[in-house]
Coordinates of C-alpha atoms in Angstrom, one line a residue:
M154 CA -45.0 89.6 109.5
Q155 CA -43.5 92.3 107.2
S156 CA -43.3 89.7 104.4
R157 CA -47.0 88.8 104.7
F158 CA -47.9 92.5 104.9
A159 CA -45.8 93.2 101.8
T160 CA -47.4 90.3 100.0
R161 CA -50.9 91.7 100.8
I162 CA -49.9 95.1 99.5
L163 CA -48.5 93.6 96.3
S164 CA -51.6 91.5 95.8
T165 CA -53.9 94.5 96.3
A166 CA -51.9 96.5 93.8
V167 CA -52.0 93.7 91.2
A168 CA -55.7 93.4 91.7
R169 CA -56.1 97.1 91.1
V170 CA -54.1 97.0 88.0
I171 CA -56.1 94.1 86.7
S172 CA -59.4 95.8 87.5
S173 CA -58.2 99.0 85.8
T174 CA -57.2 97.1 82.7
V175 CA -60.5 95.2 82.5
L176 CA -62.4 98.5 83.0
A177 CA -60.3 100.2 80.2
F178 CA -61.0 97.3 77.8
A179 CA -64.7 97.4 78.8
I180 CA -64.8 101.1 78.0
L181 CA -63.0 100.6 74.7
L182 CA -65.4 97.8 73.7
S183 CA -68.5 99.8 74.6
P184 CA -70.4 100.3 71.4
A185 CA -71.7 103.7 72.3
L186 CA -68.2 105.0 73.2
A187 CA -66.7 103.3 70.2
R188 CA -69.1 105.3 68.0
A189 CA -68.1 108.4 69.8
A190 CA -64.5 107.7 69.3
S191 CA -65.2 107.2 65.6
T192 CA -66.9 110.6 65.5
Q193 CA -64.0 112.2 67.2
S194 CA -61.5 110.7 64.7
I195 CA -62.1 113.6 62.3
A196 CA -60.2 115.9 64.7
T197 CA -57.0 114.1 63.8
S198 CA -54.9 114.7 60.7
E199 CA -55.7 111.2 59.5
G200 CA -59.2 112.1 58.4
L201 CA -62.0 109.6 57.7
S202 CA -61.8 106.1 56.4
A203 CA -63.4 105.4 53.0
T204 CA -66.0 103.3 54.8
E205 CA -66.9 106.2 57.1
F206 CA -66.9 108.7 54.3
S207 CA -69.3 106.6 52.2
R208 CA -71.5 106.1 55.3
L209 CA -71.8 109.8 56.0
V210 CA -72.7 110.6 52.3
R211 CA -75.4 107.9 52.3
D212 CA -76.7 108.4 55.9
F213 CA -76.9 112.2 55.8
S214 CA -78.5 112.5 52.4
E215 CA -82.1 113.0 51.6
E216 CA -84.0 112.1 48.4
G217 CA -82.8 114.2 45.5
G218 CA -84.9 117.2 44.5
Y219 CA -85.3 119.3 41.4
F220 CA -83.5 122.5 40.3
N221 CA -83.9 124.0 36.8
S222 CA -80.2 124.0 35.9
D223 CA -77.1 122.0 35.4
N224 CA -74.7 123.6 37.8
F225 CA -71.6 122.3 36.0
T226 CA -69.8 125.5 37.3
S227 CA -70.6 128.4 39.4
N228 CA -71.9 131.6 37.8
E229 CA -70.7 134.0 40.4
T230 CA -67.9 136.2 39.1
A231 CA -67.6 138.2 42.4
Y232 CA -66.8 135.2 44.5
L233 CA -63.3 136.3 45.3
T234 CA -64.2 139.9 46.5
V235 CA -64.8 138.8 50.1
V236 CA -61.9 136.4 50.7
E237 CA -59.6 139.0 52.3
K238 CA -62.5 140.2 54.5
L239 CA -63.3 136.6 55.4
R240 CA -59.7 136.3 56.7
Q241 CA -59.8 139.5 58.6
L242 CA -63.0 138.4 60.4
G243 CA -61.4 135.2 61.5
G244 CA -63.1 133.0 59.0
T245 CA -60.5 130.2 59.2
G246 CA -60.4 126.7 60.5
G247 CA -63.3 124.9 62.0
A248 CA -66.0 123.4 59.7
Y249 CA -67.0 124.7 56.3
V250 CA -70.5 124.1 54.8
G251 CA -71.3 125.0 51.2
V252 CA -73.5 124.4 48.2
G253 CA -73.0 124.1 44.5
P254 CA -70.0 123.1 42.4
E255 CA -66.3 124.0 42.2
Q256 CA -66.5 127.4 43.9
N257 CA -66.5 125.5 47.2
F258 CA -62.9 124.4 46.5
T259 CA -61.7 128.0 46.4
Y260 CA -63.5 128.9 49.7
I261 CA -62.1 125.7 51.3
A262 CA -58.6 126.7 50.2
K263 CA -59.1 130.1 51.8
V264 CA -60.8 129.0 55.0
R265 CA -58.5 126.0 55.6
P266 CA -61.2 124.1 57.5
R267 CA -60.8 120.8 59.4
I268 CA -63.8 119.3 57.6
A269 CA -66.2 120.4 54.8
F270 CA -69.7 119.4 53.9
I271 CA -71.2 120.3 50.5
I272 CA -75.0 120.1 50.5
D273 CA -77.1 120.3 47.3
I274 CA -80.7 119.4 46.6
R275 CA -79.8 117.7 43.3
R276 CA -78.3 114.2 43.4
Q277 CA -76.5 115.0 40.2
A278 CA -74.5 117.7 42.0
I279 CA -73.3 115.1 44.5
I280 CA -72.3 112.7 41.8
Q281 CA -70.4 115.6 40.2
H282 CA -68.5 116.1 43.5
L283 CA -67.6 112.5 43.6
M284 CA -66.3 112.9 40.1
Y285 CA -64.2 115.8 41.2
K286 CA -63.0 113.8 44.2
A287 CA -61.8 111.0 41.8
V288 CA -60.1 113.6 39.5
F289 CA -58.2 115.0 42.6
H290 CA -57.4 111.4 43.5
L291 CA -55.9 110.7 40.1
A292 CA -54.1 114.0 39.6
P293 CA -51.1 114.9 41.8
D294 CA -50.9 118.5 40.5
R295 CA -52.9 121.2 38.8
V296 CA -51.8 120.4 35.3
Q297 CA -52.8 116.8 35.5
F298 CA -56.1 117.8 37.2
L299 CA -57.1 119.9 34.1
S300 CA -55.9 117.1 31.8
K301 CA -58.0 114.5 33.6
L302 CA -61.0 116.8 34.0
F303 CA -61.2 117.6 30.3
S304 CA -59.6 114.4 28.8
R305 CA -56.9 116.5 27.2
P306 CA -53.5 114.8 26.5
L307 CA -50.3 116.1 27.9
T308 CA -47.9 116.6 25.0
K309 CA -44.3 117.6 25.1
D310 CA -45.2 121.3 25.2
A311 CA -47.7 120.8 28.1
P312 CA -47.4 123.3 31.0
K313 CA -45.4 122.5 34.1
T314 CA -46.4 122.7 37.7
T315 CA -44.5 126.0 37.8
S316 CA -46.4 127.5 34.8
T317 CA -48.8 130.4 35.3
T318 CA -52.5 129.9 35.4
G319 CA -52.7 131.7 32.1
E320 CA -50.2 129.4 30.5
M321 CA -52.1 126.4 31.7
L322 CA -55.4 127.7 30.4
T323 CA -54.0 128.6 27.1
Y324 CA -52.7 125.1 26.6
F325 CA -55.9 123.4 27.5
T326 CA -58.0 125.8 25.4
R327 CA -56.1 125.0 22.2
T328 CA -55.7 121.2 22.9
P329 CA -58.6 119.1 21.7
G330 CA -60.1 116.3 23.8
D331 CA -59.2 112.7 23.1
E332 CA -62.1 110.1 23.1
K333 CA -59.8 107.2 24.1
I334 CA -58.5 109.2 27.0
Y335 CA -62.1 110.1 27.9
D336 CA -63.1 106.4 27.9
S337 CA -60.1 105.5 30.0
N338 CA -60.6 108.3 32.5
L339 CA -64.3 107.6 32.9
A340 CA -63.5 104.0 33.8
A341 CA -60.8 105.1 36.2
I342 CA -63.2 107.6 37.9
R343 CA -65.9 105.1 38.2
K344 CA -63.5 102.6 39.7
A345 CA -62.1 105.2 42.2
I346 CA -65.7 106.1 43.4
E347 CA -66.8 102.5 43.8
Q348 CA -63.6 100.8 45.0
D349 CA -61.4 103.5 46.6
F350 CA -64.2 105.6 48.1
Q351 CA -66.5 102.6 48.6
F352 CA -69.5 104.5 47.3
P353 CA -71.9 102.3 45.3
L354 CA -73.2 103.9 42.1
S355 CA -76.7 102.9 41.0
K356 CA -77.5 102.7 37.3
E357 CA -79.0 106.2 37.5
D358 CA -75.8 107.5 39.2
Q359 CA -73.6 105.9 36.5
T360 CA -75.7 107.6 33.8
S361 CA -75.5 110.9 35.7
L362 CA -71.7 110.5 36.1
E363 CA -71.3 109.9 32.4
Y364 CA -73.5 112.8 31.5
V365 CA -71.5 115.2 33.7
Y366 CA -68.1 114.0 32.7
K367 CA -68.9 113.9 29.0
S368 CA -70.0 117.5 29.3
F369 CA -66.6 118.5 30.6
Y370 CA -64.9 116.5 27.9
K371 CA -67.1 118.1 25.1
E372 CA -67.1 121.7 26.3
G373 CA -63.7 122.0 27.9
L374 CA -62.9 125.3 29.6
E375 CA -65.9 126.9 28.0
I376 CA -68.3 124.8 30.1
S377 CA -70.6 126.9 32.2
F378 CA -73.7 127.1 34.3
R379 CA -76.6 125.9 32.1
L380 CA -80.4 126.3 32.5
D381 CA -82.8 123.6 31.4
G382 CA -82.9 123.3 27.6
N383 CA -79.1 123.5 27.3
W384 CA -79.3 127.3 27.4
N385 CA -76.9 129.8 28.9
G386 CA -77.7 132.6 26.5
G387 CA -74.0 133.7 26.5
Y388 CA -74.9 135.2 29.8
F389 CA -73.0 133.0 32.3
P390 CA -69.3 133.0 32.7
S391 CA -67.3 130.0 31.5
L392 CA -65.1 128.0 33.9
K393 CA -62.1 129.6 32.2
D394 CA -63.5 133.1 33.1
L395 CA -64.1 132.0 36.7
I396 CA -60.5 130.6 37.1
L397 CA -59.1 133.9 35.9
E398 CA -61.1 136.1 38.3
T399 CA -59.3 138.2 40.8
D400 CA -59.8 139.5 44.2
L401 CA -60.2 143.2 45.1
A402 CA -56.4 143.6 45.0
G403 CA -56.2 142.3 41.5
K404 CA -54.8 138.9 42.5
Q405 CA -55.9 135.6 41.1
G406 CA -57.4 133.5 43.9
N407 CA -59.1 130.4 42.4
F408 CA -58.0 127.1 43.9
L409 CA -56.3 126.3 40.6
A410 CA -54.3 129.5 40.7
S411 CA -51.6 128.2 43.1
N412 CA -50.0 124.9 43.8
E413 CA -50.4 125.5 47.6
D414 CA -54.2 125.9 47.4
Y415 CA -54.6 122.9 45.0
D416 CA -52.5 120.8 47.3
F417 CA -54.6 121.7 50.3
V418 CA -57.9 120.9 48.7
R419 CA -56.4 117.6 47.3
G420 CA -55.2 116.7 50.8
M421 CA -58.6 117.3 52.2
H422 CA -60.1 115.0 49.6
A423 CA -57.3 112.4 50.2
R424 CA -58.3 112.3 53.9
N425 CA -62.0 112.1 52.9
L426 CA -62.8 115.4 54.7
I427 CA -64.9 117.0 51.9
V428 CA -68.2 115.2 52.2
P429 CA -70.9 115.8 49.6
V430 CA -74.5 115.3 50.8
V431 CA -77.9 115.4 49.0
G432 CA -80.1 117.8 50.9
D433 CA -82.6 120.6 51.0
F434 CA -81.6 123.5 53.2
G435 CA -85.1 123.6 54.4
G436 CA -85.4 119.9 54.8
K437 CA -85.6 117.8 58.0
K438 CA -82.5 115.7 57.6
A439 CA -79.3 116.8 55.9
L440 CA -78.5 120.1 57.7
V441 CA -79.6 118.6 61.0
A442 CA -77.4 115.6 60.6
V443 CA -74.4 117.7 59.7
G444 CA -75.0 120.0 62.7
D445 CA -75.3 117.1 65.1
Y446 CA -72.2 115.5 63.7
L447 CA -70.2 118.6 64.1
K448 CA -71.4 119.1 67.7
K449 CA -70.4 115.6 68.7
S450 CA -67.0 116.2 67.0
G451 CA -66.4 119.4 69.0
M452 CA -66.2 121.7 65.9
T453 CA -67.8 125.0 65.1
V454 CA -69.1 126.2 61.7
T455 CA -66.7 128.9 60.5
A456 CA -68.2 129.6 57.1
F457 CA -71.5 128.6 55.5
Y458 CA -71.6 129.4 51.7
T459 CA -75.3 129.5 50.7
S460 CA -75.0 131.1 47.2
N461 CA -78.4 132.5 46.5
V462 CA -80.4 129.5 47.8
E463 CA -82.2 131.6 50.4
Q464 CA -84.0 133.4 47.5
Y465 CA -85.6 130.0 46.5
L466 CA -86.3 129.2 50.2
F467 CA -88.4 132.3 50.5
E468 CA -90.2 131.5 47.2
S469 CA -91.0 127.9 48.4
G470 CA -92.0 128.9 51.9
S471 CA -89.3 127.0 53.6
F472 CA -87.1 129.8 54.7
S473 CA -88.2 129.5 58.4
A474 CA -87.3 125.8 58.4
F475 CA -83.9 126.7 57.0
A476 CA -83.3 129.3 59.7
N477 CA -84.2 126.8 62.4
N478 CA -81.8 124.2 60.8
V479 CA -79.0 126.8 61.0
R480 CA -79.8 127.4 64.7
K481 CA -78.9 123.7 65.3
F482 CA -75.4 124.2 64.0
P483 CA -72.5 124.7 66.5
L484 CA -71.8 128.4 66.1
N485 CA -69.8 131.3 67.6
E486 CA -69.6 135.0 67.0
R487 CA -67.1 134.5 64.1
S488 CA -69.4 132.1 62.2
L489 CA -70.2 133.7 58.8
F490 CA -72.5 133.3 55.9
I491 CA -71.1 133.8 52.4
R492 CA -73.9 134.8 50.0
S493 CA -74.4 135.7 46.4
V494 CA -77.1 138.2 45.3
S495 CA -78.2 138.2 41.6
A496 CA -77.8 141.4 39.6
R497 CA -81.6 141.6 39.1
Y498 CA -81.9 142.7 42.8
S499 CA -79.6 145.7 42.1
H500 CA -77.8 145.5 45.4
P501 CA -76.0 148.7 46.4
A502 CA -72.8 146.8 47.0
Q503 CA -72.7 145.4 43.4
L504 CA -69.3 146.1 41.8
P505 CA -68.9 147.1 38.1
G506 CA -68.3 144.2 35.7
H507 CA -69.9 141.6 37.9
R508 CA -73.2 139.8 37.4
S509 CA -73.7 139.2 41.1
T510 CA -72.7 140.5 44.5
T511 CA -71.0 138.4 47.1
L512 CA -71.7 139.3 50.7
L513 CA -70.9 138.1 54.2
Q514 CA -73.0 138.2 57.3
Q515 CA -72.5 137.0 60.9
I516 CA -74.7 134.0 61.5
S517 CA -75.4 135.2 65.0
V518 CA -76.8 138.5 63.7
F519 CA -78.9 136.6 61.1
L520 CA -80.5 134.5 63.9
K521 CA -81.2 137.5 66.1
E522 CA -82.9 139.4 63.2
F523 CA -84.8 136.3 62.2
D524 CA -86.1 135.9 65.7
A525 CA -87.1 139.6 65.8
G526 CA -89.2 139.1 62.6
K527 CA -87.1 141.4 60.4
Y528 CA -87.0 139.1 57.4
G529 CA -90.3 139.5 55.7
S530 CA -88.8 138.9 52.3
Y531 CA -85.6 137.9 50.6
R532 CA -84.8 141.6 49.9
D533 CA -85.2 142.4 53.6
M534 CA -82.6 139.7 54.5
M535 CA -80.0 140.5 51.8
M536 CA -80.2 144.2 52.6
S537 CA -79.7 143.9 56.3
N538 CA -76.4 143.9 58.2
Y539 CA -74.4 142.7 55.2
I540 CA -70.6 142.9 55.1
T541 CA -68.7 143.6 51.8
G542 CA -65.1 143.1 50.9
Q543 CA -64.6 146.8 50.7
K544 CA -65.7 147.6 54.3

């Protein structure tokens, strides 16, 4: 009797184990949950697969739009004046969203996010970021990064990884580019984008890639922001100037100023966690897709670097659409805007020697003031509840 009873118990237990196992496999094989698991994968240190990275770039992107410049570099000399305040306000971790060129890498190095999205209306800007990603991929340290970026050879007197930023820039300023190195590097960059990152380049994309990379080869460290017609009027800072900029304490803070910051940004790229997207801030797709993705991933936007894009959104009549896109982001009280205001607006927080002013603002405050109708103009917005590095 006891034997039969024990047998029944054993049979029941086995059946439960089998049922649980089948249920577990059914859950794992469920397409919807599998997609959710894929979305959650960015929370791990492993990052995204190349296939998923390429899919996000393509699926989140809109059609490219027009802007009247080649943003080869930033033109914001005051970009480091808020980094310490950003840290004090808890602007670390989470998700980073930005716009424009290499300045994003410095903010990423300071924020130390889990993932970053760089959104720009011009498709050329996204191709440039894929170029940067390939250069990081090919360059294990800062010296080799500059060598690859400008197609400059590394001779016996080349700087070391322990060299100062000034020593590195001096070497690459006096060392001319090499056309054979340029040709070889361009081929390696194209191969990395298409094979390693699994991102297909159209003929137009390849032309854009060659145009951007050749500009870095030809101009070297003197490359700068350039308006249509190849004009910068001697007005915009060179990449060399921007790398040498300092924070309010007089300390260099560009991502190329320290091995630690360079390694962090390179590591983010290696794990495919810096995702460039073609998009209009006031559009219906890119920002919405990023916000939805972050919500599903359980992440909050820590910092959103908008440069001075909001100025153009007011001019185009799409500022309200932008504000409503921001509302769809996962946010908290520590979520911050990083903005730049042009010198032509004579902002009271502008510092001597800078052509622009960099400001912070709590995104929650922004949304409350927008809802209250306080932003009738760009000037209204950039003068309201701003935070400077000095405060």
